[in-house]
Coordinates of C-alpha atoms in Angstrom, one line a residue:
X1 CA -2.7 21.7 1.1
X2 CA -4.2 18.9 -0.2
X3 CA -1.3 16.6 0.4
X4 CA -0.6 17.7 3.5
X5 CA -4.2 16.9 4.8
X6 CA -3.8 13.4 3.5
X7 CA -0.8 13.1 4.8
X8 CA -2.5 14.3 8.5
X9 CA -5.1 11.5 7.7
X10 CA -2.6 9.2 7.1
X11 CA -0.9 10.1 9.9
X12 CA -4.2 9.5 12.2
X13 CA -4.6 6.1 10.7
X14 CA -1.2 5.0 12.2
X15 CA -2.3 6.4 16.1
X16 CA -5.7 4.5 15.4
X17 CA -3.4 1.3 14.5
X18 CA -1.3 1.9 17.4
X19 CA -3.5 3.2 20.3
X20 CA -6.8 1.3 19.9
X21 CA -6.7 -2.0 21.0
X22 CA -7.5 -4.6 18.1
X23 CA -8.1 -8.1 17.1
X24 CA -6.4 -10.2 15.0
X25 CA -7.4 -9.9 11.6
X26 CA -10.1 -12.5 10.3
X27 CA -8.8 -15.8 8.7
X28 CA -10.8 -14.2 5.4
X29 CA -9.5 -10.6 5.5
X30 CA -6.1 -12.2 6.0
X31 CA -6.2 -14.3 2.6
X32 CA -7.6 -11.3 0.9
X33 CA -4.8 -9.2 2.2
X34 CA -2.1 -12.2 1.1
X35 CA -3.5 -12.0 -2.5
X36 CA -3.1 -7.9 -2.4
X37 CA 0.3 -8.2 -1.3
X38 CA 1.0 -11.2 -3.9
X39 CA -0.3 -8.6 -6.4
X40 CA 1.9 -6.5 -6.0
X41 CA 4.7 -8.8 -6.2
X42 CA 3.3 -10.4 -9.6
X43 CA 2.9 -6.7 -10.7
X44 CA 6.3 -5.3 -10.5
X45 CA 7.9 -8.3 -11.3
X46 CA 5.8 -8.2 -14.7
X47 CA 5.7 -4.4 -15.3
X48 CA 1.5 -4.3 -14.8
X49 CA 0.9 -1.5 -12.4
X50 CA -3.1 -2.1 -13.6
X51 CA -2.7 -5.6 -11.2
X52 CA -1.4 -3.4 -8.4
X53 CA -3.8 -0.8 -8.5
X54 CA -7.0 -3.0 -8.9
X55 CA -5.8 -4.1 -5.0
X56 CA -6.5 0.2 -4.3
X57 CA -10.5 1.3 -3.7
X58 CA -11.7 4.3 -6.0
X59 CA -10.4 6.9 -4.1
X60 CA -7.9 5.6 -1.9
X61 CA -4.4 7.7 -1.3
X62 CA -1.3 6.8 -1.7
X63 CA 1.5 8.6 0.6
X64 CA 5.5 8.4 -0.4
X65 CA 8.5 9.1 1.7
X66 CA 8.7 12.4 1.4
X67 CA 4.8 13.3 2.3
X68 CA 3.3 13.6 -1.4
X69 CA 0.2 11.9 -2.0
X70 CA -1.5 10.6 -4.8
X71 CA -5.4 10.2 -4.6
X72 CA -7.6 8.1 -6.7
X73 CA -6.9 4.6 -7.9
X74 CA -6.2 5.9 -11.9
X75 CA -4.1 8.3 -10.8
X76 CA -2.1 6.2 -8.7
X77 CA -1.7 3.7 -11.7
X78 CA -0.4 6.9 -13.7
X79 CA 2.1 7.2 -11.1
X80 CA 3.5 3.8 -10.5
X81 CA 3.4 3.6 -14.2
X82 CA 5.8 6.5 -14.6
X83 CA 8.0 5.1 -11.7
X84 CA 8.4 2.0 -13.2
X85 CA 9.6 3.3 -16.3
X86 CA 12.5 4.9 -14.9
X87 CA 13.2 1.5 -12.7
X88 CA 12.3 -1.0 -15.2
X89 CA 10.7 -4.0 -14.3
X90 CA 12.0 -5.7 -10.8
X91 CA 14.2 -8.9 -11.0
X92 CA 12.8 -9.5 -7.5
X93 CA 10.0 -8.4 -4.9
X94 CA 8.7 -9.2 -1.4
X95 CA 6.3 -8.2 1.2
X96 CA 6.6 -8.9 4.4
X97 CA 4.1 -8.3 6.9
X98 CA 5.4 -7.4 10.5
X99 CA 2.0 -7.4 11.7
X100 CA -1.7 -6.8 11.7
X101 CA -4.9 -5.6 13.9
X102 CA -8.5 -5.0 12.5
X103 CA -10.9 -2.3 13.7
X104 CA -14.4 -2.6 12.1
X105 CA -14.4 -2.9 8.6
X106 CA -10.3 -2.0 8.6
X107 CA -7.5 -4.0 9.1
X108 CA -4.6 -2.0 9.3
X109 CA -1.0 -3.9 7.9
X110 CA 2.6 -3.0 8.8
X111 CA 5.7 -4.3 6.9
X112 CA 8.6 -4.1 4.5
X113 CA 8.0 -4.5 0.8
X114 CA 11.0 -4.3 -1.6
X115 CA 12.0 -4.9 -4.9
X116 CA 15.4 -5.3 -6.7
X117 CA 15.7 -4.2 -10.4
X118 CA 17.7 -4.6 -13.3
X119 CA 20.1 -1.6 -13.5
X120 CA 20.8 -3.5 -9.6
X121 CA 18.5 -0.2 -8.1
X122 CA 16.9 -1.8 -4.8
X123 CA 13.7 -0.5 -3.5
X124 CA 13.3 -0.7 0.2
X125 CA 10.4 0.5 2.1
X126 CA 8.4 0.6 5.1
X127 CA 4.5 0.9 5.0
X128 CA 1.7 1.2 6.7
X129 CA -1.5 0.4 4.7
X130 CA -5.2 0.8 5.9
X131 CA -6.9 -2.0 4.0
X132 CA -11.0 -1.4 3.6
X133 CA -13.8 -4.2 3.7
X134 CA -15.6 -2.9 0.8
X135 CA -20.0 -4.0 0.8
X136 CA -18.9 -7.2 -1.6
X137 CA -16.9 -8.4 1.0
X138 CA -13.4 -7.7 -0.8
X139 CA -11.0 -6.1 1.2
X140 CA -9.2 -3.4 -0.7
X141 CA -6.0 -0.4 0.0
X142 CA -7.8 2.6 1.6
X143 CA -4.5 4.4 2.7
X144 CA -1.2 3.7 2.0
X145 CA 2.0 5.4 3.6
X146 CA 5.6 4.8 3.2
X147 CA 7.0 5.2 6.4
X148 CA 10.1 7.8 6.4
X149 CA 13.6 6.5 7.0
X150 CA 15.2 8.5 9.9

């Protein structure tokens, strides 16, 4: 039940990105969100999920394709961990942001990130992440969803 819930929240994080009329995220939350994504790339590309998950708050959640989630940074680490050693580390990565809007202390971040590996296994996925301006001014993941293929 759990997952499902977060996976309801999750879900209401994409109509508040997509109903509610934004702005364009600030010149600062965009760097900040830059260097997450760059993390990420720099992490699977070395085989450091701690790199990725430092970019997560405490007790973010982390939703896959298939509508499990994963809550708390640690135990997201343990699962990206356990992915990666099935994949190996990735030859190749990239994020690509399709677009942007912030609300309040959110900016919410739409895209592609994907990741070719050395058995030639290719990663493709869709996302929709709810980054969080955390009281030191960092911006951090809050919510992360992998939007279904059709």
């Amino acid at each position: 039940m759990k997952t499902l819930r977060s996976f309801i929240t999750a879900g209401g994080l994409v109509s508040a990105a997509m109903l509610t009329p934004g702005q364009t995220p600030t010149a600062s939350a965009r760097v900040a969100i830059d260097a997450g994504n760059q993390a990420w790339i720099d992490g699977i590309k070395a085989g450091d999920m701690k790199r990725i998950a430092t970019t997560y708050t405490e007790d973010a959640v982390d939703c896959g394709r298939t509508g499990e989630c994963i809550r708390g940074r640690f135990q997201i680490q343990r699962h990206m961990t356990a992915q990666l050693e099935s994949f190996g580390r990735a030859r190749s990565a990239a994020v690509k942001t399709w677009g942007s809007t912030e609300q309040g202390s959110f900016v919410y971040e739409w895209g592609e990130a994907e990741a070719t590996f050395s058995g030639g296994k290719r990663l493709v996925e869709r996302y929709l992440t709810a980054w969080q301006e955390r009281p030191d001014g960092t911006w951090k993941i809050f919510r992360n969803m992998v939007i279904p293929d059709k």
